[in-house]
């Protein structure tokens, strides 16, 4: 019996490709070309499954052109590149990679917070430029992290990982805002207090964004929200581009209306708003919050296992929708 055909849309760990090849006829993209929507649609022809990353858009047009498709497994926890209702309507199962990246991503949230508050990259650029000639009492004096107040917007798995580190590792006061409140037990565990978004923005020393992207969360932080923040505050975005209005943020940073920002994700990435590249008080990283070797491997394996399990056992491990077979 011939193996089902799948597409692996981007380069992936060779050992994961190897395990997929045991079960599937695989078309891969180890050259890691970034395909246009038309090219992705064309490559999808004849494939019953696909492994994608957050960069590939699965929408109604692609689904219509590929009625044979049955499952798309995203190698990401975020899935705003999927039109899930359109996938459900087309009978295509969608899956993502939750849990395996929670702690690694929360670690990186803290890495960005520390680098931002303590001006790590700004001071490194100064040193590399040969500008360091003497020690000074206030050189690159930043803001305190331990004992300060963190405001977390989005209290899902990663938000809770940040809260745990903040409360128990850094003795921080934890405020959070979320669509729904945590149970009293979880609030106790993270020593977290639920507040309105405005109160959080007005009181936090450090604001951390960990909310999924959707039409409702578009520009969760824009000019009006930045105006509520303290001039000494920092903002960290490890969620998605589009959660922050990057142009408004660049202006607020330039005018020192907030102290600094740390960004792992950008509107229209991999393009970065040019104004962010010229303000010194921002730490910029290329969407790497989940990128430890073992976590990226675990994500790739989970995406692959979703495909394998769907075709061998009739169900995926971490589905986002229910489809009728
Ligand atoms: C990365 O951004 C992810 O959603 O996993």
Short mmCIF file of C-alpha atoms and ligand atoms in Angstrom, two decimals:
data_model
loop_
_atom_site.label_atom_id
_atom_site.label_comp_id
_atom_site.label_asym_id
_atom_site.label_seq_id
_atom_site.Cartn_x
_atom_site.Cartn_y
_atom_site.Cartn_z
CA UNK A 1 0.00 0.00 0.00
CA UNK A 2 1.40 3.40 -0.91
CA UNK A 3 2.23 5.82 1.87
CA UNK A 4 0.16 9.00 2.28
CA UNK A 5 1.86 12.10 0.89
CA UNK A 6 2.69 15.04 3.11
CA UNK A 7 4.44 18.39 2.76
CA UNK A 8 6.95 19.68 5.30
CA UNK A 9 6.84 23.35 4.42
CA UNK A 10 10.07 24.52 6.03
CA UNK A 11 13.44 23.05 6.98
CA UNK A 12 13.27 20.77 9.99
CA UNK A 13 15.56 18.54 12.10
CA UNK A 14 16.75 15.68 9.81
CA UNK A 15 15.83 13.06 12.44
CA UNK A 16 12.23 14.30 12.47
CA UNK A 17 12.11 14.14 8.69
CA UNK A 18 13.47 10.61 9.00
CA UNK A 19 10.68 9.48 11.33
CA UNK A 20 8.06 11.09 9.09
CA UNK A 21 9.53 9.21 6.12
CA UNK A 22 8.78 5.87 7.84
CA UNK A 23 5.07 6.61 7.53
CA UNK A 24 4.75 9.14 4.72
CA UNK A 25 5.89 10.04 1.27
CA UNK A 26 7.48 13.35 2.23
CA UNK A 27 8.10 16.44 0.13
CA UNK A 28 10.40 18.61 2.24
CA UNK A 29 11.99 22.04 2.02
CA UNK A 30 15.42 21.54 3.60
CA UNK A 31 16.67 24.53 1.58
CA UNK A 32 14.27 26.51 3.80
CA UNK A 33 12.89 28.63 0.98
CA UNK A 34 10.12 30.97 2.02
CA UNK A 35 7.33 30.19 -0.44
CA UNK A 36 4.69 32.63 -1.60
CA UNK A 37 1.05 31.75 -0.90
CA UNK A 38 0.73 30.62 -4.53
CA UNK A 39 3.80 28.38 -4.25
CA UNK A 40 2.62 26.89 -0.94
CA UNK A 41 -0.79 26.18 -2.52
CA UNK A 42 0.93 24.53 -5.49
CA UNK A 43 3.24 22.42 -3.28
CA UNK A 44 0.23 21.30 -1.26
CA UNK A 45 -1.30 19.63 -4.37
CA UNK A 46 -1.83 15.92 -3.78
CA UNK A 47 -0.79 16.13 -0.10
CA UNK A 48 -3.13 14.84 2.59
CA UNK A 49 -1.11 16.35 5.43
CA UNK A 50 1.33 19.18 6.04
CA UNK A 51 3.74 20.33 8.72
CA UNK A 52 3.94 24.11 8.84
CA UNK A 53 5.52 26.81 10.99
CA UNK A 54 3.90 30.07 12.04
CA UNK A 55 5.06 31.62 8.76
CA UNK A 56 2.75 29.64 6.47
CA UNK A 57 -0.81 30.87 6.10
CA UNK A 58 -3.52 28.21 5.81
CA UNK A 59 -6.63 29.99 4.55
CA UNK A 60 -9.84 29.36 2.60
CA UNK A 61 -8.17 29.90 -0.80
CA UNK A 62 -5.44 27.31 -0.09
CA UNK A 63 -8.01 24.87 1.30
CA UNK A 64 -10.30 25.30 -1.70
CA UNK A 65 -7.42 24.54 -4.06
CA UNK A 66 -6.51 21.44 -1.99
CA UNK A 67 -9.70 19.50 -1.17
CA UNK A 68 -7.59 16.36 -0.54
CA UNK A 69 -5.92 17.93 2.53
CA UNK A 70 -6.92 16.38 5.89
CA UNK A 71 -4.56 17.76 8.52
CA UNK A 72 -2.10 20.63 9.00
CA UNK A 73 0.20 20.40 12.02
CA UNK A 74 1.73 23.71 13.08
CA UNK A 75 5.15 23.68 14.74
CA UNK A 76 4.17 26.54 17.07
CA UNK A 77 1.81 27.04 19.96
CA UNK A 78 0.38 30.18 18.33
CA UNK A 79 -1.85 29.49 15.35
CA UNK A 80 -2.91 32.86 14.02
CA UNK A 81 -1.51 31.72 10.65
CA UNK A 82 -4.42 29.24 10.52
CA UNK A 83 -7.98 30.17 9.60
CA UNK A 84 -9.34 27.52 11.96
CA UNK A 85 -13.06 28.04 11.12
CA UNK A 86 -12.22 27.66 7.40
CA UNK A 87 -10.20 24.52 8.19
CA UNK A 88 -13.06 23.07 10.22
CA UNK A 89 -15.53 23.88 7.43
CA UNK A 90 -13.21 22.13 4.95
CA UNK A 91 -12.89 19.09 7.26
CA UNK A 92 -9.17 19.76 7.83
CA UNK A 93 -7.76 19.04 11.27
CA UNK A 94 -5.52 21.75 12.77
CA UNK A 95 -2.97 21.07 15.51
CA UNK A 96 -0.34 23.11 17.37
CA UNK A 97 2.47 22.42 19.86
CA UNK A 98 1.38 23.51 23.34
CA UNK A 99 3.10 22.65 26.65
CA UNK A 100 6.48 21.53 25.27
CA UNK A 101 7.64 25.15 24.92
CA UNK A 102 6.04 26.73 27.99
CA UNK A 103 9.03 26.83 30.35
CA UNK A 104 11.60 27.67 27.66
CA UNK A 105 9.47 30.57 26.43
CA UNK A 106 8.90 31.81 29.99
CA UNK A 107 12.69 31.66 30.53
CA UNK A 108 13.16 33.84 27.46
CA UNK A 109 10.54 36.30 28.67
CA UNK A 110 12.73 36.74 31.72
CA UNK A 111 15.89 36.97 29.59
CA UNK A 112 14.31 39.85 27.66
CA UNK A 113 12.99 41.47 30.82
CA UNK A 114 16.42 41.35 32.46
CA UNK A 115 18.21 42.56 29.31
CA UNK A 116 15.70 45.40 28.92
CA UNK A 117 15.57 46.59 32.52
CA UNK A 118 19.33 46.28 33.05
CA UNK A 119 20.25 47.67 29.61
CA UNK A 120 22.35 44.65 28.63
CA UNK A 121 22.44 45.06 24.85
CA UNK A 122 22.61 48.85 24.92
CA UNK A 123 25.70 48.73 27.14
CA UNK A 124 27.26 45.95 25.06
CA UNK A 125 26.91 48.06 21.89
CA UNK A 126 28.65 50.91 23.74
CA UNK A 127 31.51 48.64 24.79
CA UNK A 128 31.91 47.09 21.32
CA UNK A 129 31.98 50.57 19.80
CA UNK A 130 35.09 51.27 21.91
CA UNK A 131 33.34 54.01 23.90
CA UNK A 132 34.10 52.58 27.37
CA UNK A 133 37.01 54.56 28.77
CA UNK A 134 36.18 54.71 32.49
CA UNK A 135 33.81 53.37 35.17
CA UNK A 136 31.10 55.86 36.18
CA UNK A 137 28.69 55.78 39.11
CA UNK A 138 25.53 55.89 36.96
CA UNK A 139 26.75 54.15 33.84
CA UNK A 140 23.82 52.34 32.21
CA UNK A 141 21.90 52.47 35.47
CA UNK A 142 18.70 50.58 34.79
CA UNK A 143 15.62 49.68 36.74
CA UNK A 144 15.29 47.05 39.42
CA UNK A 145 13.76 43.68 38.57
CA UNK A 146 13.73 41.89 41.95
CA UNK A 147 11.10 43.24 44.30
CA UNK A 148 9.42 45.29 41.56
CA UNK A 149 5.87 44.94 40.19
CA UNK A 150 5.29 42.93 37.03
CA UNK A 151 2.06 43.25 35.05
CA UNK A 152 1.35 40.21 32.90
CA UNK A 153 -1.20 40.57 30.10
CA UNK A 154 -2.34 37.06 29.10
CA UNK A 155 -2.30 34.47 31.85
CA UNK A 156 -2.23 31.20 29.91
CA UNK A 157 0.46 28.57 30.34
CA UNK A 158 3.38 30.86 29.45
CA UNK A 159 1.97 33.79 31.46
CA UNK A 160 1.73 31.50 34.47
CA UNK A 161 5.35 30.40 33.91
CA UNK A 162 6.38 34.07 33.99
CA UNK A 163 4.30 34.65 37.14
CA UNK A 164 5.92 31.71 38.92
CA UNK A 165 9.42 32.95 38.11
CA UNK A 166 8.49 36.52 39.08
CA UNK A 167 6.88 35.68 42.42
CA UNK A 168 9.10 32.85 43.60
CA UNK A 169 12.42 33.63 41.91
CA UNK A 170 12.52 37.42 41.98
CA UNK A 171 10.19 38.33 44.85
CA UNK A 172 8.09 40.45 42.48
CA UNK A 173 4.56 41.60 43.06
CA UNK A 174 2.47 40.00 40.29
CA UNK A 175 -0.50 41.76 38.68
CA UNK A 176 -2.23 40.15 35.75
CA UNK A 177 -4.98 40.80 33.26
CA UNK A 178 -6.65 38.08 31.26
CA UNK A 179 -9.97 37.31 29.57
CA UNK A 180 -10.85 35.11 32.54
CA UNK A 181 -9.63 35.02 36.14
CA UNK A 182 -7.50 32.17 37.43
CA UNK A 183 -8.85 29.99 40.22
CA UNK A 184 -8.15 31.23 43.75
CA UNK A 185 -5.77 28.30 44.13
CA UNK A 186 -3.68 29.32 41.11
CA UNK A 187 -3.77 32.99 42.12
CA UNK A 188 -2.38 31.93 45.51
CA UNK A 189 0.24 29.73 43.92
CA UNK A 190 1.57 32.60 41.80
CA UNK A 191 0.78 35.28 44.40
CA UNK A 192 -1.01 36.96 41.49
CA UNK A 193 -3.63 39.71 41.70
CA UNK A 194 -6.21 40.20 38.95
CA UNK A 195 -6.52 43.84 37.88
CA UNK A 196 -8.04 45.78 34.97
CA UNK A 197 -5.79 46.44 31.99
CA UNK A 198 -5.66 50.17 32.82
CA UNK A 199 -4.69 49.57 36.44
CA UNK A 200 -2.00 47.13 35.35
CA UNK A 201 -0.55 49.62 32.88
CA UNK A 202 -0.59 52.44 35.44
CA UNK A 203 1.05 50.47 38.24
CA UNK A 204 3.45 47.93 36.72
CA UNK A 205 7.20 48.54 36.65
CA UNK A 206 7.45 45.92 33.92
CA UNK A 207 4.67 44.94 31.52
CA UNK A 208 4.92 41.49 29.92
CA UNK A 209 2.73 40.56 26.93
CA UNK A 210 1.87 36.88 26.56
CA UNK A 211 -1.54 37.08 24.93
CA UNK A 212 -2.44 35.13 21.74
CA UNK A 213 -2.94 37.21 18.59
CA UNK A 214 -6.51 37.71 17.34
CA UNK A 215 -8.60 40.54 15.93
CA UNK A 216 -9.49 41.45 19.54
CA UNK A 217 -5.89 41.52 20.76
CA UNK A 218 -4.60 43.57 17.77
CA UNK A 219 -2.79 46.61 19.20
CA UNK A 220 -3.46 45.65 22.81
CA UNK A 221 -0.71 48.22 23.38
CA UNK A 222 -1.01 51.40 21.31
CA UNK A 223 -0.42 55.09 21.96
CA UNK A 224 -3.24 55.35 24.54
CA UNK A 225 -1.96 52.37 26.55
CA UNK A 226 1.67 53.54 26.39
CA UNK A 227 0.50 56.89 27.75
CA UNK A 228 -0.84 55.13 30.85
CA UNK A 229 2.50 53.48 31.64
CA UNK A 230 5.03 54.96 34.05
CA UNK A 231 7.95 56.81 32.41
CA UNK A 232 10.25 54.39 34.26
CA UNK A 233 8.40 51.28 33.04
CA UNK A 234 9.56 48.64 30.58
CA UNK A 235 7.48 46.64 28.09
CA UNK A 236 8.29 43.12 26.88
CA UNK A 237 6.50 41.42 23.95
CA UNK A 238 7.05 37.68 23.55
CA UNK A 239 3.52 37.13 22.22
CA UNK A 240 3.02 38.07 18.56
CA UNK A 241 3.67 40.93 16.22
CA UNK A 242 0.57 43.11 16.00
CA UNK A 243 -0.17 42.92 19.74
CA UNK A 244 1.86 46.15 19.98
CA UNK A 245 1.59 49.14 17.67
CA UNK A 246 5.31 49.19 16.84
CA UNK A 247 5.26 52.72 15.37
CA UNK A 248 3.63 54.12 18.52
CA UNK A 249 6.09 52.19 20.67
CA UNK A 250 9.13 53.47 18.77
CA UNK A 251 7.89 57.04 19.28
CA UNK A 252 7.25 56.49 23.01
CA UNK A 253 10.76 55.03 23.38
CA UNK A 254 12.37 57.88 21.46
CA UNK A 255 10.55 60.44 23.59
CA UNK A 256 11.40 58.43 26.75
CA UNK A 257 7.71 58.23 27.66
CA UNK A 258 8.56 54.70 28.81
CA UNK A 259 12.08 53.65 29.78
CA UNK A 260 12.71 50.69 27.51
CA UNK A 261 11.24 47.72 25.65
CA UNK A 262 12.23 44.17 24.78
CA UNK A 263 10.71 42.69 21.63
CA UNK A 264 10.94 39.17 20.23
CA UNK A 265 8.07 39.61 17.77
CA UNK A 266 7.17 42.36 15.30
CA UNK A 267 4.35 43.59 13.10
CA UNK A 268 5.07 42.25 9.60
CA UNK A 269 8.17 40.29 10.74
CA UNK A 270 10.78 39.48 9.62
CA UNK A 271 10.58 43.16 8.68
CA UNK A 272 11.15 45.40 11.70
CA UNK A 273 9.76 48.93 11.92
CA UNK A 274 12.75 51.10 10.90
CA UNK A 275 12.24 53.47 13.86
CA UNK A 276 12.79 50.57 16.29
CA UNK A 277 16.21 50.01 14.74
CA UNK A 278 17.34 53.52 15.57
CA UNK A 279 16.17 53.91 19.17
CA UNK A 280 18.77 52.73 21.69
CA UNK A 281 16.44 51.75 24.52
CA UNK A 282 15.00 48.63 22.94
CA UNK A 283 16.28 45.05 22.95
CA UNK A 284 15.43 43.26 19.69
CA UNK A 285 15.53 39.50 19.08
CA UNK A 286 14.35 37.56 15.98
CA UNK A 287 11.39 35.53 17.30
CA UNK A 288 13.49 33.03 19.27
CA UNK A 289 11.63 32.75 22.59
CA UNK A 290 11.09 28.99 22.21
CA UNK A 291 14.47 28.39 20.63
CA UNK A 292 16.45 26.08 22.84
CA UNK A 293 17.69 23.05 20.94
CA UNK A 294 15.72 20.55 23.00
CA UNK A 295 12.50 22.58 22.90
CA UNK A 296 12.60 23.18 19.16
CA UNK A 297 13.21 19.43 18.73
CA UNK A 298 10.29 18.65 21.05
CA UNK A 299 8.06 21.02 19.04
CA UNK A 300 9.08 19.41 15.74
CA UNK A 301 8.51 15.93 17.18
CA UNK A 302 5.08 16.89 18.51
CA UNK A 303 4.05 18.35 15.15
CA UNK A 304 5.28 15.17 13.43
CA UNK A 305 3.54 12.95 16.00
CA UNK A 306 0.30 14.83 15.37
CA UNK A 307 0.53 13.83 11.71
CA UNK A 308 1.59 10.25 12.43
CA UNK A 309 -1.07 9.69 15.08
CA UNK A 310 -3.78 11.18 12.87
CA UNK A 311 -3.05 8.76 10.04
CA UNK A 312 -2.22 5.68 12.14
CA UNK A 313 -4.68 6.06 15.05
CA UNK A 314 -7.34 8.38 13.64
CA UNK A 315 -6.66 11.25 16.05
CA UNK A 316 -4.00 13.87 16.64
CA UNK A 317 -2.42 14.55 20.03
CA UNK A 318 -3.01 18.30 20.34
CA UNK A 319 -5.88 19.21 18.02
CA UNK A 320 -7.31 22.72 17.71
CA UNK A 321 -10.57 21.68 16.10
CA UNK A 322 -12.83 18.69 15.65
CA UNK A 323 -13.50 17.43 12.19
CA UNK A 324 -15.75 14.74 10.88
CA UNK A 325 -13.65 12.03 9.20
C1 LIG B 1 6.06 30.75 18.59
O1 LIG B 1 5.92 31.93 18.46
C2 LIG B 1 4.99 29.85 18.84
O2 LIG B 1 3.81 30.25 18.74
O3 LIG B 1 5.26 28.68 19.14
#
